[in-house]
CSV table of C-alpha atoms and ligand atoms in Angstrom, one decimal:
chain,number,residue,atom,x,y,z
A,1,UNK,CA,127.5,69.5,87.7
A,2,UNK,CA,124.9,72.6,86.9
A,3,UNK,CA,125.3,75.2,84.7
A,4,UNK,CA,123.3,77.5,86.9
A,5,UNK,CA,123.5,78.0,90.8
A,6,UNK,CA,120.3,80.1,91.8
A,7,UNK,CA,120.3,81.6,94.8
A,8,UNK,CA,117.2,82.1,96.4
A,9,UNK,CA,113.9,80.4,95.1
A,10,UNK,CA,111.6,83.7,94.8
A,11,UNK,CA,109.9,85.4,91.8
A,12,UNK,CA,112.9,86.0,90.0
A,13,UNK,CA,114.9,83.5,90.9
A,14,UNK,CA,112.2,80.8,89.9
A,15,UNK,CA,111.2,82.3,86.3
A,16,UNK,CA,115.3,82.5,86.0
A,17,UNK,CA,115.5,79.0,86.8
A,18,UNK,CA,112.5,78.3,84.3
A,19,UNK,CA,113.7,79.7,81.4
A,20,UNK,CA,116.7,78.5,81.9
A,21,UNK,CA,115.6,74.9,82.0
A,22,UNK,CA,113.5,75.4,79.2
A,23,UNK,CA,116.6,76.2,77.2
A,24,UNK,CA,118.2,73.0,78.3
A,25,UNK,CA,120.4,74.1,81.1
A,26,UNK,CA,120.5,72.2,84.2
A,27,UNK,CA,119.9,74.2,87.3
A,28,UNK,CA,119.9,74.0,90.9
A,29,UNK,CA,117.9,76.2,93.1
A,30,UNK,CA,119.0,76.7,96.6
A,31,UNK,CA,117.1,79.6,99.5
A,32,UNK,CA,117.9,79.9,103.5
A,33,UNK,CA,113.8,79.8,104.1
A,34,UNK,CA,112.3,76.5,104.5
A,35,UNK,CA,109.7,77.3,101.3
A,36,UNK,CA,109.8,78.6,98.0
A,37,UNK,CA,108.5,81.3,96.3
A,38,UNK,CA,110.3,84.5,98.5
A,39,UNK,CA,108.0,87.0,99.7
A,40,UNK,CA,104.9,85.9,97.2
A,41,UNK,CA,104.5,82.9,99.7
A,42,UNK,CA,101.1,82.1,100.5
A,43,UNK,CA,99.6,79.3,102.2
A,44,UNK,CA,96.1,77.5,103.3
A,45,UNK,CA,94.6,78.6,106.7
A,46,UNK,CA,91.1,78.0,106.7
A,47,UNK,CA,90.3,77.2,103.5
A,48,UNK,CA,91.4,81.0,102.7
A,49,UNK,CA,94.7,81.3,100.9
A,50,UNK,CA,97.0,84.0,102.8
A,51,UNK,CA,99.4,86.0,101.4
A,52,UNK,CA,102.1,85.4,104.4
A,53,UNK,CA,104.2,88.3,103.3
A,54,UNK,CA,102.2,91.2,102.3
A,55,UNK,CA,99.6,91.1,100.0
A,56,UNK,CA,100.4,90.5,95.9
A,57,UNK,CA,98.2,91.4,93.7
A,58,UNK,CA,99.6,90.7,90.0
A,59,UNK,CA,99.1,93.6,87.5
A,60,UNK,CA,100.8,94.5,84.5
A,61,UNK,CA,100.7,96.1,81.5
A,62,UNK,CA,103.3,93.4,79.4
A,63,UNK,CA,101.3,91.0,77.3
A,64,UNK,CA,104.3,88.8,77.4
A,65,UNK,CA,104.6,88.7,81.3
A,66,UNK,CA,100.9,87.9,81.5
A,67,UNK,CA,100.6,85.3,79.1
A,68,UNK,CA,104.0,83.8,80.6
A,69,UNK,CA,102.1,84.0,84.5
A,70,UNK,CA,99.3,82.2,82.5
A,71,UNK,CA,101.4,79.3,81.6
A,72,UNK,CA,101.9,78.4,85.7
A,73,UNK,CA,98.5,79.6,87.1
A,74,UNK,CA,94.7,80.2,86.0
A,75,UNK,CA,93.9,83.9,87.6
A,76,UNK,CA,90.9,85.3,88.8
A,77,UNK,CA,89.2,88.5,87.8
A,78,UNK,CA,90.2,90.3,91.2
A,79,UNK,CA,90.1,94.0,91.1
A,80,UNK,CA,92.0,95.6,93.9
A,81,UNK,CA,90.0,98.8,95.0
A,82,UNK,CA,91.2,99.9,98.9
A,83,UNK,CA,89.8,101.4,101.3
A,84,UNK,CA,91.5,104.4,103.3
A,85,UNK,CA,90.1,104.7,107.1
A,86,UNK,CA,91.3,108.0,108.1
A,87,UNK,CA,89.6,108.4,112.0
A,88,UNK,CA,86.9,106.5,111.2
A,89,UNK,CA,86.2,108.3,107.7
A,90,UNK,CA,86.6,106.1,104.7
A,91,UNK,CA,87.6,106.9,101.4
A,92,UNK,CA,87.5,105.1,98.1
A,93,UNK,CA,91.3,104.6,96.8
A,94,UNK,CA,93.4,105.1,94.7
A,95,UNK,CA,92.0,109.1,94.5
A,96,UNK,CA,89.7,109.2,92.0
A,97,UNK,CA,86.0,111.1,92.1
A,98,UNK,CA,84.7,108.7,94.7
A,99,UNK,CA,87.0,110.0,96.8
A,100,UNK,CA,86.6,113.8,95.9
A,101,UNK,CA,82.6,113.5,96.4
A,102,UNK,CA,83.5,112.1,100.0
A,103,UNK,CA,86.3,114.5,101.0
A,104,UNK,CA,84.5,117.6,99.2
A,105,UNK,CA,80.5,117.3,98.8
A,106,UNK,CA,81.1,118.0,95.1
A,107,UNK,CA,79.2,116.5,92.2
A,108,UNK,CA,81.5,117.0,89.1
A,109,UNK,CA,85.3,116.4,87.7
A,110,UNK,CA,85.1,120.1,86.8
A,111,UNK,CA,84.5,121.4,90.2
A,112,UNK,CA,86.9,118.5,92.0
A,113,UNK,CA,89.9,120.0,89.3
A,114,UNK,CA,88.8,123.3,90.7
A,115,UNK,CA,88.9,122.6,94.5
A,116,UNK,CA,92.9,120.5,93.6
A,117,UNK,CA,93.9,123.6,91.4
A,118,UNK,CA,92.8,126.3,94.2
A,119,UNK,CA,94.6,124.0,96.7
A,120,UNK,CA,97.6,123.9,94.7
A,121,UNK,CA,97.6,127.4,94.3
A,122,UNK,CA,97.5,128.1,97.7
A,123,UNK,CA,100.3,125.8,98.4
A,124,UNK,CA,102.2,127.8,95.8
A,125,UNK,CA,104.9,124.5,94.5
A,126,UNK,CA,105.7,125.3,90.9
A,127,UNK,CA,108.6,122.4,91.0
A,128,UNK,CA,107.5,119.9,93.8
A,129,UNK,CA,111.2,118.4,95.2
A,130,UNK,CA,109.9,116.1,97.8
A,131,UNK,CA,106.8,113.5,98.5
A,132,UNK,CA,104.6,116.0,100.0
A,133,UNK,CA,105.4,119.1,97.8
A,134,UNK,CA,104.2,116.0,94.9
A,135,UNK,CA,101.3,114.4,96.6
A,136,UNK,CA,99.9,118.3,97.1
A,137,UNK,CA,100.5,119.2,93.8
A,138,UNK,CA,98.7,116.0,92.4
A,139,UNK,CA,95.7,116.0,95.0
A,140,UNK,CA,95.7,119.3,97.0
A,141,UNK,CA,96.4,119.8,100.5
A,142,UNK,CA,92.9,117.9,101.9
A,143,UNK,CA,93.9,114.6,100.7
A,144,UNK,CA,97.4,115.0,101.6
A,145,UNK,CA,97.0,115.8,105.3
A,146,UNK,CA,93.9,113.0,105.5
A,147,UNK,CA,95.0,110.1,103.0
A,148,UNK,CA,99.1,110.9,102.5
A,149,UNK,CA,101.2,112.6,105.3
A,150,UNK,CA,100.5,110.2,108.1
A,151,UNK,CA,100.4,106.4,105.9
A,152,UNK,CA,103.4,107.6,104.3
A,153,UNK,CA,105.3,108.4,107.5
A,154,UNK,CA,103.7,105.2,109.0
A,155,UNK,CA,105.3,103.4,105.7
A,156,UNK,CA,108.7,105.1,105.4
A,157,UNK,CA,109.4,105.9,109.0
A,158,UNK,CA,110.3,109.6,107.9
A,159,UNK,CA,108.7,112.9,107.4
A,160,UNK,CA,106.7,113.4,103.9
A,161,UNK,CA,109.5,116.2,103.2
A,162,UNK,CA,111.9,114.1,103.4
A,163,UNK,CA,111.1,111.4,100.9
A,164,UNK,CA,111.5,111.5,97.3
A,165,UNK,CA,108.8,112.6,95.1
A,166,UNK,CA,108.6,109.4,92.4
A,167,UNK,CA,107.0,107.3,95.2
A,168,UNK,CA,103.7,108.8,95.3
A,169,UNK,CA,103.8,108.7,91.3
A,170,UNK,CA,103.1,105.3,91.8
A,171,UNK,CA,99.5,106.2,92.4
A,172,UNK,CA,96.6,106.9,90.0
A,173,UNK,CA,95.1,110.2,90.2
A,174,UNK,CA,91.4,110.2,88.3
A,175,UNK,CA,88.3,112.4,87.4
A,176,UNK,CA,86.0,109.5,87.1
A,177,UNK,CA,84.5,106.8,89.0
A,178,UNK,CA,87.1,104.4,89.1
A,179,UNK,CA,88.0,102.9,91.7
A,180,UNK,CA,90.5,99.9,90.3
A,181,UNK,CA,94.2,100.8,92.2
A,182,UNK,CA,95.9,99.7,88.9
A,183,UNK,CA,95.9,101.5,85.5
A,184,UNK,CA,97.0,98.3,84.2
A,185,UNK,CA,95.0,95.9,81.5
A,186,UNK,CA,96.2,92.4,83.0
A,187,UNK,CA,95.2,91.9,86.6
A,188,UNK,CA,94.5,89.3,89.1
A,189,UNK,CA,95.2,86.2,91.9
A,190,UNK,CA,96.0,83.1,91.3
A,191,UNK,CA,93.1,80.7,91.6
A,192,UNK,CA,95.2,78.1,93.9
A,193,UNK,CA,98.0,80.8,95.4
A,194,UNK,CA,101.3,82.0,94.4
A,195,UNK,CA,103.3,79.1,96.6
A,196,UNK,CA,101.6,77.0,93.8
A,197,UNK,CA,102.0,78.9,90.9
A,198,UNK,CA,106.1,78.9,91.6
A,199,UNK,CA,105.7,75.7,92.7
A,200,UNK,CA,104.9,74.9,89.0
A,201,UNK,CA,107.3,77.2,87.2
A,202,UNK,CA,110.0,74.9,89.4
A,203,UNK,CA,108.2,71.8,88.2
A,204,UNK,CA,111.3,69.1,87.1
A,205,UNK,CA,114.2,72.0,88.7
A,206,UNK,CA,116.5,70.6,91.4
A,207,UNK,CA,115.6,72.5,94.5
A,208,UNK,CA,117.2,72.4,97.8
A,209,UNK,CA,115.7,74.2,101.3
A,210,UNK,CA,117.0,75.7,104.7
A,211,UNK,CA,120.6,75.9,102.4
A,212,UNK,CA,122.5,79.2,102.8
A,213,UNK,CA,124.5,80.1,99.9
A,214,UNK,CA,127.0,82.5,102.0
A,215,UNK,CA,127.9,80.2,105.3
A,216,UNK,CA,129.0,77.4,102.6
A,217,UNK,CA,129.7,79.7,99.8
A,218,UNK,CA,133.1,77.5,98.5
A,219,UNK,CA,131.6,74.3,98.7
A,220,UNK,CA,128.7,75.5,96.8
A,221,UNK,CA,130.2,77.8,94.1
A,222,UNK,CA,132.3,74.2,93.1
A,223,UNK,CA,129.1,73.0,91.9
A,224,UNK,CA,127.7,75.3,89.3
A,225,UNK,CA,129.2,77.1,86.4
A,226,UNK,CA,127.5,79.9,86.9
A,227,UNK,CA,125.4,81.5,89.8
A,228,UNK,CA,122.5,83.7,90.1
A,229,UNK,CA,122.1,85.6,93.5
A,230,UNK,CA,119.2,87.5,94.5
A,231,UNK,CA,120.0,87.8,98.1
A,232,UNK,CA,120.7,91.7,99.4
A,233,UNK,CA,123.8,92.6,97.2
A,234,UNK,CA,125.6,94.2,100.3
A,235,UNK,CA,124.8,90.7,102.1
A,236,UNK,CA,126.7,89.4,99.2
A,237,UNK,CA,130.2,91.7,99.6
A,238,UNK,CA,130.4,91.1,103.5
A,239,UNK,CA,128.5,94.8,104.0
A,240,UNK,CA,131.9,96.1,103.4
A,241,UNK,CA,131.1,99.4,102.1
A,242,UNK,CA,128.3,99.7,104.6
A,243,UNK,CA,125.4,98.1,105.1
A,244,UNK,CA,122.1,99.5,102.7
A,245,UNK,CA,118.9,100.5,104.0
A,246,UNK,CA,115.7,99.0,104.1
A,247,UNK,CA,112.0,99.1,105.3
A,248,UNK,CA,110.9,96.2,107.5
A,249,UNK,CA,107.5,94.6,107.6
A,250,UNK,CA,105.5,92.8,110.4
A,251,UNK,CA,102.7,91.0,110.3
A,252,UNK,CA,100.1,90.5,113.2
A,253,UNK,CA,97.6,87.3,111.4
A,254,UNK,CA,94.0,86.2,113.1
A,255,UNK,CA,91.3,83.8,112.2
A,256,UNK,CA,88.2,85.7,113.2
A,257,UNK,CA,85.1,83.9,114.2
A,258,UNK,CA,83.0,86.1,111.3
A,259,UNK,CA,82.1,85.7,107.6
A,260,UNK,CA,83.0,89.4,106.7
A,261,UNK,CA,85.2,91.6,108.8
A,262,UNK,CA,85.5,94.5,106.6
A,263,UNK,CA,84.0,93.6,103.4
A,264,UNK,CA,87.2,94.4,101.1
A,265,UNK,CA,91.2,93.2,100.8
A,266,UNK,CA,93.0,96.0,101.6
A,267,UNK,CA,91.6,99.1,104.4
A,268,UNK,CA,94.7,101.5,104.6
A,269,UNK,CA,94.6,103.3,108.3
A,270,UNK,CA,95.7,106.6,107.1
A,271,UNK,CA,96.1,108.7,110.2
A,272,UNK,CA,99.4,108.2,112.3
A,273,UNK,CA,97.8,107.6,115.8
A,274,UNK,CA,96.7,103.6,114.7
A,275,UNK,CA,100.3,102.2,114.8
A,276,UNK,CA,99.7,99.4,111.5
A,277,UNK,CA,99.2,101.0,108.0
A,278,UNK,CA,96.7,98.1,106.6
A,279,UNK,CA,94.4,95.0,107.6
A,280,UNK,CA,94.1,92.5,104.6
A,281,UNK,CA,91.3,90.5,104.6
A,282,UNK,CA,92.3,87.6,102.3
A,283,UNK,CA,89.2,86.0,101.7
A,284,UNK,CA,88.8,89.0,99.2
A,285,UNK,CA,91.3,88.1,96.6
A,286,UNK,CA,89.2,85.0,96.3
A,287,UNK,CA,85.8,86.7,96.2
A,288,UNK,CA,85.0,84.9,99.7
A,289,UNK,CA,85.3,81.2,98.9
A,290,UNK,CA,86.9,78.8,101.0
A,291,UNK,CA,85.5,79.0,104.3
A,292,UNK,CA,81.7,80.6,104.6
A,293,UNK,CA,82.0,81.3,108.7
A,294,UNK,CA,85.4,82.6,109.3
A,295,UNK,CA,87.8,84.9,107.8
A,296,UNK,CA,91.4,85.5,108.2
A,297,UNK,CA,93.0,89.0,108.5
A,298,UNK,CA,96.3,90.6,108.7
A,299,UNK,CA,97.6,93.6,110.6
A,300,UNK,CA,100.7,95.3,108.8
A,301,UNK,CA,102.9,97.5,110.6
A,302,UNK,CA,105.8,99.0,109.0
A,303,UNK,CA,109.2,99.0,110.5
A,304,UNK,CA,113.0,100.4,110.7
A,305,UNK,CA,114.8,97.6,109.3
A,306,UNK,CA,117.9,95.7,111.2
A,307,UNK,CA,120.4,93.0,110.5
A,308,UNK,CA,118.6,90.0,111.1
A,309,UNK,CA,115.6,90.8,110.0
A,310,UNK,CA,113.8,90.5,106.8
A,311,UNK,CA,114.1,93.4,104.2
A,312,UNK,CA,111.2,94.1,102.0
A,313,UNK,CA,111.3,97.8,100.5
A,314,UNK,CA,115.0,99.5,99.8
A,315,UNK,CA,115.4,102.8,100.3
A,316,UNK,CA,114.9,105.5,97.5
A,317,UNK,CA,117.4,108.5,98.7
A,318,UNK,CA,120.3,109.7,97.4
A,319,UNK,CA,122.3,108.2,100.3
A,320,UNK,CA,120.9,104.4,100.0
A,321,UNK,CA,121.1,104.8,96.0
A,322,UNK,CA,124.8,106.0,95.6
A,323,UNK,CA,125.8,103.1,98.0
A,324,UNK,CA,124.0,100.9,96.1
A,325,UNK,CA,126.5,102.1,92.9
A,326,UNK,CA,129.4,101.5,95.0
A,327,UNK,CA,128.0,97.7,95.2
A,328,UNK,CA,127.2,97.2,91.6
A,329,UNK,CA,130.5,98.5,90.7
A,330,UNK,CA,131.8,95.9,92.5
A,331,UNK,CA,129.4,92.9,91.5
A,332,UNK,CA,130.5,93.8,87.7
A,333,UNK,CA,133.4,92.3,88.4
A,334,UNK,CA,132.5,89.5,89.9
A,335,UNK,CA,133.1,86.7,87.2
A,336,UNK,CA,130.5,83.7,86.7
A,337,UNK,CA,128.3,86.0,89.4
A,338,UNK,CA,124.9,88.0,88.3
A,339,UNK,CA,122.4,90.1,90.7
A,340,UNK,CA,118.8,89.9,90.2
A,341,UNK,CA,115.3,90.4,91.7
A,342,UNK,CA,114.2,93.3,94.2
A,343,UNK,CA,117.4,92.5,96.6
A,344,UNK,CA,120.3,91.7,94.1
A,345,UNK,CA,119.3,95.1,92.2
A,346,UNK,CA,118.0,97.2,95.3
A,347,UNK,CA,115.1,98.1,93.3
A,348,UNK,CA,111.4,98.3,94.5
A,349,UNK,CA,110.0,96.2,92.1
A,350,UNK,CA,106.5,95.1,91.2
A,351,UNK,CA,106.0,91.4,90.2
A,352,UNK,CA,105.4,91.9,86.7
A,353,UNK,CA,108.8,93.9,86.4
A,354,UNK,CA,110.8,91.1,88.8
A,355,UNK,CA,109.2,88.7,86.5
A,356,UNK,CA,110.7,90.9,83.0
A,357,UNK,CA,113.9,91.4,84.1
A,358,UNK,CA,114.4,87.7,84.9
A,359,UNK,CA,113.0,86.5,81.2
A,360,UNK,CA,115.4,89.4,80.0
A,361,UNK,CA,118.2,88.3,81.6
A,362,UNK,CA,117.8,84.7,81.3
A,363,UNK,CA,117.8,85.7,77.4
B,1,LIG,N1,100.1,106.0,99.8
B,1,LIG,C1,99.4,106.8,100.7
B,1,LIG,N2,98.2,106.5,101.2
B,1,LIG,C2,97.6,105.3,100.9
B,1,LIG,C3,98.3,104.4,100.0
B,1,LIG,C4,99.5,104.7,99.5
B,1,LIG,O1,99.9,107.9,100.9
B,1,LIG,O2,96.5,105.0,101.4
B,1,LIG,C5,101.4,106.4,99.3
B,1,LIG,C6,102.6,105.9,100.3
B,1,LIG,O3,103.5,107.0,100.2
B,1,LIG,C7,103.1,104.7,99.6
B,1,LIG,C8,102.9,105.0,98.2
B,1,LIG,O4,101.7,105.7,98.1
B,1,LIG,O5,104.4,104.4,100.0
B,1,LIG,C9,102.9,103.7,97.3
B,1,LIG,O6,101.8,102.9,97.7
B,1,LIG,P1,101.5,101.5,97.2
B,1,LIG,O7,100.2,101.1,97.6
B,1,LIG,O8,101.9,101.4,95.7
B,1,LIG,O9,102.6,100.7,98.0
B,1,LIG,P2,102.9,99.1,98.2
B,1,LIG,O10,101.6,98.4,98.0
B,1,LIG,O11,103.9,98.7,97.2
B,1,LIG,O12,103.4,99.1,99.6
């Protein structure tokens, strides 16, 4: 009846579904939620669009994605430029002079490359093996202890020390005045949300809610000739080499009786005594419009994921990552059967790379 079963009606399996339809395939879309678009979801409260699963803020440095996005959504020129809070100090992120001047009382790039070099020096890491010896390395020891150690522990639920190095590389380190968290060219939000913007990339694609592929997995596998999962792979096999790893996110949302709570998106809490890592103010992503009085926020605390719950980041280590061989290994040879998006390939993905690996697949 369809040449394509996609399972699960997120980033990737919506631009999968797209292309495919655009090369004359018929496809049916199924996800357990009640909504589409995965964790990109936003929705209406207020008049303010809110990102209902952790802020998105589309960047990337692919002319192709971003004129693809384009095609679905007009973007705005939003800029995303954090705020750290560390005990009531605040810091321009990502680091970058702004930040120096305020953690130092220094003037120049010269003497802010000095005061990082002295502190690397003193730290003495020639070959940084872990998060912290890395975030030392890149920024000195100041801005470790006050902007690093205690978010990241907040985030990852484990000791600096014990996390891998490549996730701090994520950041921008800079000698100028820049205070733009992305080093990318293409950036921005969608002028009427994500939810609409996948909405339209669905547009004429058969898509059915509240359906869980694996409680009726026979019935449904009759229907397509092939399927695309992106549920978590282990999910998939039954756990049955164990189950994989995975950060958890909550989310505590308000509508405050205020125009402006803290005059920017994002304010990372980057000391480990306030229990959330972030408030979002989502009026921000839209420079303020859509309700002049009130404002909505949202509390994010980070948390040790469990069956049941939803996963949002997988897990980096070695441990997590050989498992997750184990499972590819086995989803190879599944016939008729491919893994995508952030929980079919256990990959912490951005949207711009969800969004290439589903155009590259669906090649
Ligand atoms: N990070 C940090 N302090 C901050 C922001 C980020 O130490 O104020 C570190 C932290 O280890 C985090 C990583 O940088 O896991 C990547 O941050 P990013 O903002 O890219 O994470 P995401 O927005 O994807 O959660």
């Amino acid at each position: 009846m369809y040449d394509y079963l996609i399972v699960g009606a997120g980033l990737y399996g919506s631009v999968f579904a797209q292309q495919k339809k655009e090369q004359g395939c018929r496809c049916l879309v199924i996800d357990r939620r009640e909504q589409i678009a995965g964790n990109i979801y936003s929705e209406n409260i207020e008049g303010i669009e809110v990102h209902r699963y952790g802020p998105h803020i589309f960047h990337t440095n692919k002319k192709k994605v971003w004129d693809y996005v384009n095609r679905f959504a007009e973007f705005n020129h939003f800029v995303y430029a954090p705020v750290a809070c560390f005990k009531g100090e605040l810091y321009n992120l990502p680091f970058n002079m702004n930040t120096f001047v305020r953690m130092w009382d220094i003037h120049t790039p010269k003497e802010a490359e000095e005061m990082i070099r002295r502190q690397v020096a003193e730290a003495g890491i020639t070959e940084p093996l872990n998060l912290e010896e890395q975030a030392i390395s890149l920024v000195g020891r100041d801005v470790y202890e006050k902007l690093i150690k205690g978010y990241t522990k907040k985030q990852w639920g484990r000791p600096c020390k014990e996390l891998p190095a490549y996730i701090i590389k994520r950041l921008p380190v800079r000698l100028t005045f820049d205070n733009n968290y992305f080093n990318h060219p293409y950036q921005g939000i969608p002028k009427e949300g994500y939810t609409r913007m996948t909405e339209r990339m669905l547009d004429g694609i058969e898509v059915r809610l509240g359906m869980d592929f694996l409680t009726q997995r026979e019935a449904l596998t009759e229907l397509a000739e092939r399927i695309v999962y992106t549920g978590p792979i282990d999910e998939y096999f039954d756990y049955r080499l164990g189950a994989l790893e995975y950060r958890s996110l909550r989310f505590e949302t308000e509508v405050l009786d205020m125009p402006n709570y803290q005059g920017v998106a994002g304010m990372n809490y980057t000391d480990e005594e306030v229990p959330f890592t972030r408030i979002i103010e989502h009026k921000h992503f839209t420079f303020g419009e859509g309700n002049a009085e009130k404002t909505v926020i949202t509390r994010e605390y980070s948390t040790t994921w469990k069956p049941g719950e939803e996963p949002y980041y997988p897990i980096g280590d070695a441990v997590n990552q050989t498992l997750y061989e184990k499972y590819r290994a086995i989803a190879a040879k599944e016939t008729n059967v491919r893994f995508g998006g952030r929980l079919g390939t256990y990959r912490y993905m951005d949207m711009d790379q969800v969004i290439a690996q589903a155009m590259e697949d669906a090649q």
